[in-house]
PDB file of C-alpha atoms and ligand atoms in Angstrom:
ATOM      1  CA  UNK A   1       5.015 -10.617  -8.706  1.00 53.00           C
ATOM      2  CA  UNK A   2       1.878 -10.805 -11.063  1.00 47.00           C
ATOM      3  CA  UNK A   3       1.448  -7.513 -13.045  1.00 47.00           C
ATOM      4  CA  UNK A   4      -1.567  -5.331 -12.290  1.00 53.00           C
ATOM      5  CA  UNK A   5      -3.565  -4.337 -14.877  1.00 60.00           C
ATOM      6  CA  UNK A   6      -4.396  -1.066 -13.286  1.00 76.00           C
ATOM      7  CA  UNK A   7      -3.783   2.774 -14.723  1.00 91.00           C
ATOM      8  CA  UNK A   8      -0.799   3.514 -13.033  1.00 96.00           C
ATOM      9  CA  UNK A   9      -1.589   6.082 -10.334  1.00 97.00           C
ATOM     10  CA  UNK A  10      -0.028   9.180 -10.088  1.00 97.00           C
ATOM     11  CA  UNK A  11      -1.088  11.601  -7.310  1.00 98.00           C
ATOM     12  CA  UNK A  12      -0.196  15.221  -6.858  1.00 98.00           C
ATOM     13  CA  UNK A  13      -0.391  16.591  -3.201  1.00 98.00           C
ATOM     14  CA  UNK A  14       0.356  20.565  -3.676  1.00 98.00           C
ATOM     15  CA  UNK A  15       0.615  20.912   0.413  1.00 98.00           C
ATOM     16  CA  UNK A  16       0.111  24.165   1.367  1.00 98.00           C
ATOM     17  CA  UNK A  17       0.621  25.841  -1.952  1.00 98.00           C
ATOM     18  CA  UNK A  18       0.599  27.624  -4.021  1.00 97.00           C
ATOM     19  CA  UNK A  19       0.247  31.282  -2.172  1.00 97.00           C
ATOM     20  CA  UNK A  20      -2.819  32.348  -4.566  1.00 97.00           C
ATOM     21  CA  UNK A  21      -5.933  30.701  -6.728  1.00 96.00           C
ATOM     22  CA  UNK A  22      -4.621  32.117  -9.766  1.00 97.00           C
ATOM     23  CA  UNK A  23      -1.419  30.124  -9.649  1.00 97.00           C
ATOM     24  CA  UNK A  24      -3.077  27.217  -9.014  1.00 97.00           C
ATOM     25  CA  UNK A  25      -5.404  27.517 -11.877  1.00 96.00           C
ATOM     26  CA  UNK A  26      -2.212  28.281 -13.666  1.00 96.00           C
ATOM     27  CA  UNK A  27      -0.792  24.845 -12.680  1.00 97.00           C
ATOM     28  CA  UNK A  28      -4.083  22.907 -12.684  1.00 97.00           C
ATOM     29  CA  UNK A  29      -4.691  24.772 -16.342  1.00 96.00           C
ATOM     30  CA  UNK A  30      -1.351  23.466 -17.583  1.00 96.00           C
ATOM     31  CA  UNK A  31      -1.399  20.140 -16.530  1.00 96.00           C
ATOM     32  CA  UNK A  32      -4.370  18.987 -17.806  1.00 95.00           C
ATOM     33  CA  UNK A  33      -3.976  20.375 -20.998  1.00 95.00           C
ATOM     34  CA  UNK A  34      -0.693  18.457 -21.675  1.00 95.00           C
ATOM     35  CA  UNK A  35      -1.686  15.293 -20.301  1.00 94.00           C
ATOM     36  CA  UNK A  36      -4.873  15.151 -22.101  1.00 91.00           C
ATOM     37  CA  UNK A  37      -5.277  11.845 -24.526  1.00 87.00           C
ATOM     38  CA  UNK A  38      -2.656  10.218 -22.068  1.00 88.00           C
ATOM     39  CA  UNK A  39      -5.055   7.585 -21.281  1.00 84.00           C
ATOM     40  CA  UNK A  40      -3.556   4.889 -19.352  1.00 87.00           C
ATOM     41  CA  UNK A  41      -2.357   6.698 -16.564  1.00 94.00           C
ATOM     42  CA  UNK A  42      -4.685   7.893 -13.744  1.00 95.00           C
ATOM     43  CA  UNK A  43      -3.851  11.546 -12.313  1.00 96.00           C
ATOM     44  CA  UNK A  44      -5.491  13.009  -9.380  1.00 97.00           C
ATOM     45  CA  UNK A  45      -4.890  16.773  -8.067  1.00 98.00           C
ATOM     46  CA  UNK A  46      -4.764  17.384  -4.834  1.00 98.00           C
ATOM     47  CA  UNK A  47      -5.291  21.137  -3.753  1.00 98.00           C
ATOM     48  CA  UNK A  48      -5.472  22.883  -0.501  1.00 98.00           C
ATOM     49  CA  UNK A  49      -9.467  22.801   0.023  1.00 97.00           C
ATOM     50  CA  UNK A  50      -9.900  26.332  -1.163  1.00 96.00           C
ATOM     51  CA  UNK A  51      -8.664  25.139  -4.851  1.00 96.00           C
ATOM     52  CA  UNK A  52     -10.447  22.203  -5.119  1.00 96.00           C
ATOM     53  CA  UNK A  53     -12.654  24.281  -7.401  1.00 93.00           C
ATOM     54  CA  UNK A  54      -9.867  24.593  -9.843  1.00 90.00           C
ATOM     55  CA  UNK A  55      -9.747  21.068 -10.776  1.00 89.00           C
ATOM     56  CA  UNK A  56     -11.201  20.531 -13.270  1.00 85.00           C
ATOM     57  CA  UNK A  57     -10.829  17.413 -16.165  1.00 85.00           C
ATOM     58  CA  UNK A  58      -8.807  15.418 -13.831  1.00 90.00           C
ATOM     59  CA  UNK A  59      -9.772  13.288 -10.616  1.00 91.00           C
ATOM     60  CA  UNK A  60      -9.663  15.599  -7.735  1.00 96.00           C
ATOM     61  CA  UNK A  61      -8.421  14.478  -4.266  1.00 98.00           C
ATOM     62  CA  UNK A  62      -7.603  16.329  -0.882  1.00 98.00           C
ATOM     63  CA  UNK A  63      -5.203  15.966   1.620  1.00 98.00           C
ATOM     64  CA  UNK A  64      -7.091  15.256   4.812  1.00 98.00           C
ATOM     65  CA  UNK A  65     -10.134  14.856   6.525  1.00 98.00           C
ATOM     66  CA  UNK A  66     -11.688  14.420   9.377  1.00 98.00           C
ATOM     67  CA  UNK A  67     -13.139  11.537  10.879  1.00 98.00           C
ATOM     68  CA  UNK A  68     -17.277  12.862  10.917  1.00 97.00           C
ATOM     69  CA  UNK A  69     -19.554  13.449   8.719  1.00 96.00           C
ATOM     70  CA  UNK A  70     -20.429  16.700   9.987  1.00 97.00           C
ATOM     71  CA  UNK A  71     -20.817  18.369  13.662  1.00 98.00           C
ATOM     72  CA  UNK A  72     -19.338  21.043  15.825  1.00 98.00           C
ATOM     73  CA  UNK A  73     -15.598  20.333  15.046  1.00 98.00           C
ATOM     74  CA  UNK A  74     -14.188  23.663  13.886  1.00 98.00           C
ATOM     75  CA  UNK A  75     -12.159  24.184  10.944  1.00 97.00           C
ATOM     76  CA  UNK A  76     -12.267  20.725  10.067  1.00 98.00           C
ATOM     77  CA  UNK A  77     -13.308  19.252   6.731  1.00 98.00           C
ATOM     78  CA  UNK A  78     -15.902  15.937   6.108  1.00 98.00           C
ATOM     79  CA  UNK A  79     -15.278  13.037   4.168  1.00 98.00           C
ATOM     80  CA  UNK A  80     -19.186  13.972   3.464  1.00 98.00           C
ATOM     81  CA  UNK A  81     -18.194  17.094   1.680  1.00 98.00           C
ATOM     82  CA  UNK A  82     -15.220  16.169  -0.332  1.00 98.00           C
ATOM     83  CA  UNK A  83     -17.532  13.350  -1.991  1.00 97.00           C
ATOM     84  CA  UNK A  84     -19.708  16.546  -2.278  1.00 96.00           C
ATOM     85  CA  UNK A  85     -16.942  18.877  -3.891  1.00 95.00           C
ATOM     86  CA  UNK A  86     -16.560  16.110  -6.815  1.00 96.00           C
ATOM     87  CA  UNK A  87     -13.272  14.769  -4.661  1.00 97.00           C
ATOM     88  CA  UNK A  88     -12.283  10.861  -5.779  1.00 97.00           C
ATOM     89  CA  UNK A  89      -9.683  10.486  -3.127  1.00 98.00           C
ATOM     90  CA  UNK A  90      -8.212  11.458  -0.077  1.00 98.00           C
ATOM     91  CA  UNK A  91      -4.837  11.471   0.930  1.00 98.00           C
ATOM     92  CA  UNK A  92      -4.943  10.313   4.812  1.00 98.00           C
ATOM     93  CA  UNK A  93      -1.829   9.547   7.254  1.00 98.00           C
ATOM     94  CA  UNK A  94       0.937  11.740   5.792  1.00 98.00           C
ATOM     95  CA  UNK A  95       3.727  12.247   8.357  1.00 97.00           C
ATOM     96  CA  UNK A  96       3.224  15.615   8.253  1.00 98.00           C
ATOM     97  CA  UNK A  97       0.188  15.542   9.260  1.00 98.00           C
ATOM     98  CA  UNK A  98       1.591  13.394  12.374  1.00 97.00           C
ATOM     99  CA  UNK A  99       4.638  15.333  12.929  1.00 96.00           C
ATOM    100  CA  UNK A 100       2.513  18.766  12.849  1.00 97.00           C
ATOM    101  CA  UNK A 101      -1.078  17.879  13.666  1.00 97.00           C
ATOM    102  CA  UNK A 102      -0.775  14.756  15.870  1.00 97.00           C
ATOM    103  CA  UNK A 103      -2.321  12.344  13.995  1.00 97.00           C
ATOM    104  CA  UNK A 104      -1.926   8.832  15.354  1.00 97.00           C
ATOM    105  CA  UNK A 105      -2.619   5.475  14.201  1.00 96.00           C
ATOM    106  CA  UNK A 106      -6.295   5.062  15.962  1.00 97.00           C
ATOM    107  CA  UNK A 107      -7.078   8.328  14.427  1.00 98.00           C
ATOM    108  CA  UNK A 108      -6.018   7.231  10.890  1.00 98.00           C
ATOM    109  CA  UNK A 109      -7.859   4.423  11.261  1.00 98.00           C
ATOM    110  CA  UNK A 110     -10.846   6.371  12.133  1.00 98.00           C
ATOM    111  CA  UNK A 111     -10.059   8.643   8.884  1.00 98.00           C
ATOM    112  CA  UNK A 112      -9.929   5.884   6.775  1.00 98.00           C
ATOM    113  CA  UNK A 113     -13.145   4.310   7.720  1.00 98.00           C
ATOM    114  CA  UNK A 114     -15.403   7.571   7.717  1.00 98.00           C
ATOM    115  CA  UNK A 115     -13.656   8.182   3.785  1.00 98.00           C
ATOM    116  CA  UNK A 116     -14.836   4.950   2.731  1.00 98.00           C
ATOM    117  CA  UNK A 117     -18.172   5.478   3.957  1.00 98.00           C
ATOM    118  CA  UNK A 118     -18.664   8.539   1.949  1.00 98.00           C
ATOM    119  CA  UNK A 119     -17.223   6.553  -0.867  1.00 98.00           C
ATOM    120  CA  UNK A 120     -14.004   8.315  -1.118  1.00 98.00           C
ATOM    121  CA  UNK A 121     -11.005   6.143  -2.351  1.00 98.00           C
ATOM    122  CA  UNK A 122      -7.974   6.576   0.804  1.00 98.00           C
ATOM    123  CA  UNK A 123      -4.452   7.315  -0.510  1.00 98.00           C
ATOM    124  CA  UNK A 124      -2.921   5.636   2.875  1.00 98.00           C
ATOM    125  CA  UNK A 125       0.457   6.765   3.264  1.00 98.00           C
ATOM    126  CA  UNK A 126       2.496   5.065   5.280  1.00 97.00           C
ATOM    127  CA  UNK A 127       6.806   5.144   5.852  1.00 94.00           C
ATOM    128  CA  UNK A 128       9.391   4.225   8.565  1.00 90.00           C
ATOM    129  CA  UNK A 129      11.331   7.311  10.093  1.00 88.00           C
ATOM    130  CA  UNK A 130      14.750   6.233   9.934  1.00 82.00           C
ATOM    131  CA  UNK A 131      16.910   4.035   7.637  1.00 76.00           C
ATOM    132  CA  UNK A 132      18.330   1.729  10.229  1.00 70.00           C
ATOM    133  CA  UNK A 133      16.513  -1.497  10.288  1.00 65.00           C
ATOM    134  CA  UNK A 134      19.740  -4.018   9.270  1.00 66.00           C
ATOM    135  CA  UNK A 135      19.767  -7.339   9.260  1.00 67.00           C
ATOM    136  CA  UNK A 136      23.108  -9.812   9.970  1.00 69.00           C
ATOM    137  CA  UNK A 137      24.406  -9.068   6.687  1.00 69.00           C
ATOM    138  CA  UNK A 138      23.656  -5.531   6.964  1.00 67.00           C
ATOM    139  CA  UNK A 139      20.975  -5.115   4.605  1.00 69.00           C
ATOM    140  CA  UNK A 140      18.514  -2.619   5.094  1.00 64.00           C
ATOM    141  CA  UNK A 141      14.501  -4.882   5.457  1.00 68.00           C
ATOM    142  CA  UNK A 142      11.537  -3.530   6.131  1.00 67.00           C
ATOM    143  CA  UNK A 143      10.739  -6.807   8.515  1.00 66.00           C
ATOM    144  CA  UNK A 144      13.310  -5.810  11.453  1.00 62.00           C
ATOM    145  CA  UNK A 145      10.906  -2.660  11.653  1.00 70.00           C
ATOM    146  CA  UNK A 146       7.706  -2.686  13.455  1.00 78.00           C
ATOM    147  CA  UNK A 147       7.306   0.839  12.456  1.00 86.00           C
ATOM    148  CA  UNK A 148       5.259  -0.335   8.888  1.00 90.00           C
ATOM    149  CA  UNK A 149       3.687  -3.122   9.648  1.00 92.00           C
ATOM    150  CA  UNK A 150       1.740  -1.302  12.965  1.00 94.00           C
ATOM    151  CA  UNK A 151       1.020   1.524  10.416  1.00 96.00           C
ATOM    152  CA  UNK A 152      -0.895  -1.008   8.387  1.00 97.00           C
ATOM    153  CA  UNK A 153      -2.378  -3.218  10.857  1.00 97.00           C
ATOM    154  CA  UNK A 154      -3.802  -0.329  12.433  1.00 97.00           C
ATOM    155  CA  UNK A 155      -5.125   1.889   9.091  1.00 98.00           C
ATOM    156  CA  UNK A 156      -6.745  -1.081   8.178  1.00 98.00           C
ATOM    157  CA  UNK A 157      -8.577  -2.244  11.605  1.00 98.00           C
ATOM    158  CA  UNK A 158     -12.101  -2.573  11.298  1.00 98.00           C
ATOM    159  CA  UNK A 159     -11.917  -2.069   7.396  1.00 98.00           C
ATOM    160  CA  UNK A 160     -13.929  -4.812   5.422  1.00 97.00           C
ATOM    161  CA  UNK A 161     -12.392  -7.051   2.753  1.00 96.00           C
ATOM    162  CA  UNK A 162     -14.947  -5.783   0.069  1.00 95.00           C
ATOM    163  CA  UNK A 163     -13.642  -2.480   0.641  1.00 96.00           C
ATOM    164  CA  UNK A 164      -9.875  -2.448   0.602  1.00 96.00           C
ATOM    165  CA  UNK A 165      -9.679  -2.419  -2.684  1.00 95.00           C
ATOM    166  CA  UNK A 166     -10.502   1.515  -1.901  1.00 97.00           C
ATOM    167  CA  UNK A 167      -7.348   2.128  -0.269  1.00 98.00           C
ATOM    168  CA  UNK A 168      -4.422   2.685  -2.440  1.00 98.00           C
ATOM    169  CA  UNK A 169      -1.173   2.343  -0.291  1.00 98.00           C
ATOM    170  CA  UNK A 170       1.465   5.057  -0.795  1.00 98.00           C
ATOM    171  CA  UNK A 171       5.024   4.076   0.818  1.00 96.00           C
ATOM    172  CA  UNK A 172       6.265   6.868   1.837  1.00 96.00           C
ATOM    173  CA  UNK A 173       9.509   6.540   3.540  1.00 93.00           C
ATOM    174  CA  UNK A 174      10.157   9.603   5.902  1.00 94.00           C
ATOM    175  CA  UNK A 175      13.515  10.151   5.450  1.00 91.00           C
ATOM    176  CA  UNK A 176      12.831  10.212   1.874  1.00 94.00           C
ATOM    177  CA  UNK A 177       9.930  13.267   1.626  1.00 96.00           C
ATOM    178  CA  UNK A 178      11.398  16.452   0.552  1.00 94.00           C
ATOM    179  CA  UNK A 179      14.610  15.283   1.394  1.00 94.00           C
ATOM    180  CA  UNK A 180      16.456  15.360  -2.051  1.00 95.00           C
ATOM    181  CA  UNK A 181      17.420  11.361  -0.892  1.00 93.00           C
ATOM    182  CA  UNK A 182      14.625   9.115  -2.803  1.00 95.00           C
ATOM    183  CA  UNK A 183      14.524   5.434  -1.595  1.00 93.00           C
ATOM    184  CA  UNK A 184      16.461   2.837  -4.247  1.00 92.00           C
ATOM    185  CA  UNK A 185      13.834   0.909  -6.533  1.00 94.00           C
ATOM    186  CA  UNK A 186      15.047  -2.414  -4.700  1.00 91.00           C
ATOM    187  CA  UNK A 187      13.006  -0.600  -1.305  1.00 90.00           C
ATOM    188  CA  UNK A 188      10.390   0.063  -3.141  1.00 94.00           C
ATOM    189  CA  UNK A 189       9.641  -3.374  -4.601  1.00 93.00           C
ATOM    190  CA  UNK A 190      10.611  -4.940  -1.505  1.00 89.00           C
ATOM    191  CA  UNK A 191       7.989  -2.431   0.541  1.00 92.00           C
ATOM    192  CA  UNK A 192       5.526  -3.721  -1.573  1.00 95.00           C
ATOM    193  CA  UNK A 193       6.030  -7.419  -1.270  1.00 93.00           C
ATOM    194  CA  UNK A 194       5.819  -6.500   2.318  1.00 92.00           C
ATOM    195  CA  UNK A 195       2.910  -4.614   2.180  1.00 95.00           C
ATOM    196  CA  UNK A 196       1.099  -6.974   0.117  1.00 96.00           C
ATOM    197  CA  UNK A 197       2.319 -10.007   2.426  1.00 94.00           C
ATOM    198  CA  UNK A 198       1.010  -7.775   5.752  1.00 95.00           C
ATOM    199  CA  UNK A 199      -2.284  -7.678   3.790  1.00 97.00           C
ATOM    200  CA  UNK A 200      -2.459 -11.151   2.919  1.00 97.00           C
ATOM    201  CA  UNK A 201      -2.033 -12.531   6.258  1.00 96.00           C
ATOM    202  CA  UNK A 202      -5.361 -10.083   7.430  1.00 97.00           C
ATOM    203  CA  UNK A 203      -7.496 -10.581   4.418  1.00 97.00           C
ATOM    204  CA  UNK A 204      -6.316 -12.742   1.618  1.00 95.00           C
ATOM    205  CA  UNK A 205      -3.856 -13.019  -1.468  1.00 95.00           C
ATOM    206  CA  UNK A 206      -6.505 -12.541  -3.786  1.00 95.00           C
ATOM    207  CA  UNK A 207      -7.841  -9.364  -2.501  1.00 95.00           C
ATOM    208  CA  UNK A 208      -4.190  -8.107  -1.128  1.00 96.00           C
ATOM    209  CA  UNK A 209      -3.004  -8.096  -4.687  1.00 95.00           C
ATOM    210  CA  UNK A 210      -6.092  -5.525  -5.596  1.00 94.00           C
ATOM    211  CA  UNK A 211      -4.312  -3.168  -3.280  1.00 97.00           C
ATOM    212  CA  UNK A 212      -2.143  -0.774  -5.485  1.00 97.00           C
ATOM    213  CA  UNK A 213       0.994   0.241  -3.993  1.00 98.00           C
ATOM    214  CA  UNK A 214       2.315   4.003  -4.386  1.00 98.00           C
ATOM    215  CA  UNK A 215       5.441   5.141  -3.947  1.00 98.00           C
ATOM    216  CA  UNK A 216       6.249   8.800  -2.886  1.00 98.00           C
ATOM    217  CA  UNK A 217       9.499  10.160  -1.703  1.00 97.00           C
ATOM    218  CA  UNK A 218      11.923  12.877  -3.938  1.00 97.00           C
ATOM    219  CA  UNK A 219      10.673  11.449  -6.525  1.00 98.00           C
ATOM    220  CA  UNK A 220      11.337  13.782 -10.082  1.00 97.00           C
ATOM    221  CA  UNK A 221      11.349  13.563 -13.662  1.00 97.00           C
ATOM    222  CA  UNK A 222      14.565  12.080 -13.737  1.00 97.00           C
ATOM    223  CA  UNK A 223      14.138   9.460 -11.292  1.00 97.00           C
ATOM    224  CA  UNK A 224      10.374   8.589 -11.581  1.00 97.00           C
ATOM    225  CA  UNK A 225      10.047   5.907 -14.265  1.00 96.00           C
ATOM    226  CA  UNK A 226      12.458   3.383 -12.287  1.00 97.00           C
ATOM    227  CA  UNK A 227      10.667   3.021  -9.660  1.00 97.00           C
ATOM    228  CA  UNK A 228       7.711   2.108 -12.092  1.00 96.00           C
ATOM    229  CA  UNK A 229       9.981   0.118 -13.992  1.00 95.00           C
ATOM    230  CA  UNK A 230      12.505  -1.809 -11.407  1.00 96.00           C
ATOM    231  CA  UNK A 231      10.594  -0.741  -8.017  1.00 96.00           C
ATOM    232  CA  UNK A 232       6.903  -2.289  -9.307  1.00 96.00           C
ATOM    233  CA  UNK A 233       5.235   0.882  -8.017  1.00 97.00           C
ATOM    234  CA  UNK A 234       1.491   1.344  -9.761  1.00 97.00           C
ATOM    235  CA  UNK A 235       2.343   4.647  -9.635  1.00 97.00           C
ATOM    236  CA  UNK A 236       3.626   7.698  -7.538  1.00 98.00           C
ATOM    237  CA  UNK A 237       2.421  10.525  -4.550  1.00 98.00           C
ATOM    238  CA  UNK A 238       4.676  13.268  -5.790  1.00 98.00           C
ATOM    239  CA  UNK A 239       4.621  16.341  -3.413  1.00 98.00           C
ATOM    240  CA  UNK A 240       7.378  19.395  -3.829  1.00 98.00           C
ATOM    241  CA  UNK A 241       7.550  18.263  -7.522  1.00 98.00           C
ATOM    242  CA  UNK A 242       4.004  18.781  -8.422  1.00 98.00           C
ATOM    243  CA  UNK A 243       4.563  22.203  -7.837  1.00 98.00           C
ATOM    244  CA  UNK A 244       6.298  22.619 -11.141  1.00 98.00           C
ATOM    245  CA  UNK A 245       4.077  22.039 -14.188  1.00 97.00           C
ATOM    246  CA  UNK A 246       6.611  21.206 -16.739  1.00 97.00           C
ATOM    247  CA  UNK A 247       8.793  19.056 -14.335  1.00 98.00           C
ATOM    248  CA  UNK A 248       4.794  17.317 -13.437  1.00 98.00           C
ATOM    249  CA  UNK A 249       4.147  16.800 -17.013  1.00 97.00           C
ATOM    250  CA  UNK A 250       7.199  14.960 -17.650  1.00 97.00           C
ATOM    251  CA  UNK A 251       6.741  12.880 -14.673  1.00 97.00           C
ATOM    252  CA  UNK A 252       3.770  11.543 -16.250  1.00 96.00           C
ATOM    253  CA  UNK A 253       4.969  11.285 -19.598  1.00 95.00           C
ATOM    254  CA  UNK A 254       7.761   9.401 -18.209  1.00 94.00           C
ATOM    255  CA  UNK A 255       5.215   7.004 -16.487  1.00 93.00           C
ATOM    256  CA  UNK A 256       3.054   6.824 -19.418  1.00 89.00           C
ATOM    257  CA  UNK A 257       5.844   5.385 -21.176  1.00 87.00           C
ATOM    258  CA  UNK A 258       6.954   3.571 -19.346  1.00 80.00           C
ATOM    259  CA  UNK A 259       3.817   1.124 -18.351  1.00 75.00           C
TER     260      UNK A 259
HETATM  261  C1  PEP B   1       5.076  13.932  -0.032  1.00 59.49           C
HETATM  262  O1  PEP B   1       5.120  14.865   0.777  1.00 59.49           O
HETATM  263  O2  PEP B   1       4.111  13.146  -0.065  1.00 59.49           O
HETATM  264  C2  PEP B   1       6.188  13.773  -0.939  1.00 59.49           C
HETATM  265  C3  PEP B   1       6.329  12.644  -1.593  1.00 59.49           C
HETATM  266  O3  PEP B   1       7.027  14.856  -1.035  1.00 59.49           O
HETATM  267  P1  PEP B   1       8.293  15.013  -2.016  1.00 59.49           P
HETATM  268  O4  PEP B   1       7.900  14.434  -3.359  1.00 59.49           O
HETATM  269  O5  PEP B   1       8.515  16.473  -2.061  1.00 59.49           O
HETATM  270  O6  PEP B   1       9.410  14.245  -1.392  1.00 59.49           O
END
């Protein structure tokens, strides 16, 4: 596969933590002051919405959306004001998001669009449940799933070719988040052939290889530069691992060398 000439991507999602603003100063403080002059990698914070505030040198991103601009939908949060806040990206489809807030396919696909509209760039994560897709030789392929190639065909419905550039794919195997169990490097590269091919076929090669692919999944300091390395990620969604600045700071000094 031709080598991008992108920043590689790495993207912190902090879930629901931490418990107070003045640990996540703390960790937003410390991070970007030990990954300043690390210039060709591209980090992006995201923060529970009440700490996007803390953010401050580094691209900022958040972890949903909804699907209008604005209205009478309590509680919820606009693609409108996260452009607003100074946000760069949004993180949309993350199975917990489906597995605790419903989120389905058509609604994604709704997200997506009404981010791009407000000129938000879409982290679109996307993963199989289950490891269990063999074929006759009994290896493991992402084609004897439907699971991922519905989860793209549907994010991207509607979505023009001029603009899919904006979406940055993270693979994001379920049985892999926050399990301790990180997918092998071989997944991840073959993922993104898939995930490239999928895009092909709707758009074309050209602007299918614009598409960076992510990969997010137990990933850690120790594990994160192989899957840059051997797995062709252009970068990484790192969730319970963000949490800990030092073990963040290597990840990216691991990447940074590493690309
Ligand atoms: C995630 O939730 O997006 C994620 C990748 O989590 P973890 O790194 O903790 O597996």
């Amino acid at each position: 596969m031709k080598n991008e000439t992108y920043k590689k991507l790495i993207v912190a999602n902090w879930k629901m933590n931490p418990s107070s603003s003045k640990e996540a100063e703390e960790l937003s403080g410390t991070v970007q002051r030990e990954v300043r002059g690390l210039k060709n990698v591209e980090i992006v914070l995201c923060p529970p919405f009440p700490y996007l505030s803390v953010v401050g040198a580094l691209a900022k991103g958040a972890q949903s959306c909804h699907w209008e601009q604005k209205g009478a939908y309590t509680g919820a949060v606009s693609p409108a004001m996260l452009k607003d806040m100074g946000c760069e990206y949004v993180i949309i489809g993350h199975s917990e998001r489906k597995q605790y807030f419903g989120e389905t396919d058509e609604i994604i696909n709704k997200k997506v669009k009404a981010a791009l509209k407000a000129g938000l760039k879409v982290v679109l994560c996307i993963g199989e449940d289950t490891r269990d897709s063999f074929d006759s030789k009994g290896h493991w392929t992402h084609e004897l799933d439907p699971k991922l190639k519905e989860q793209i065909i549907g994010a991207f419905e509607g979505v023009k070719k001029s603009n899919i550039q904006n979406i940055v794919v993270a693979y994001e195997p379920v049985w892999a988040i926050g399990t301790g169990n990180p997918a092998t490097p071989d997944d991840v590269l073959s993922a993104k052939i898939f995930i490239r091919k999928i895009l092909s076929n709707l758009y074309d090669r050209k602007e299918a290889d614009k598409v960076r692919v992510l990969y997010g999944g137990s990933t850690n300091k120790k594990n994160s530069a192989v899957f840059i390395k051997e797995g062709q990620a252009d970068g990484l969604l790192v969730g319970g691992a963000s949490l800990d600045s030092d073990e963040f700071v290597e990840m990216v000094k691991s990447i940074y060398e590493n690309s």
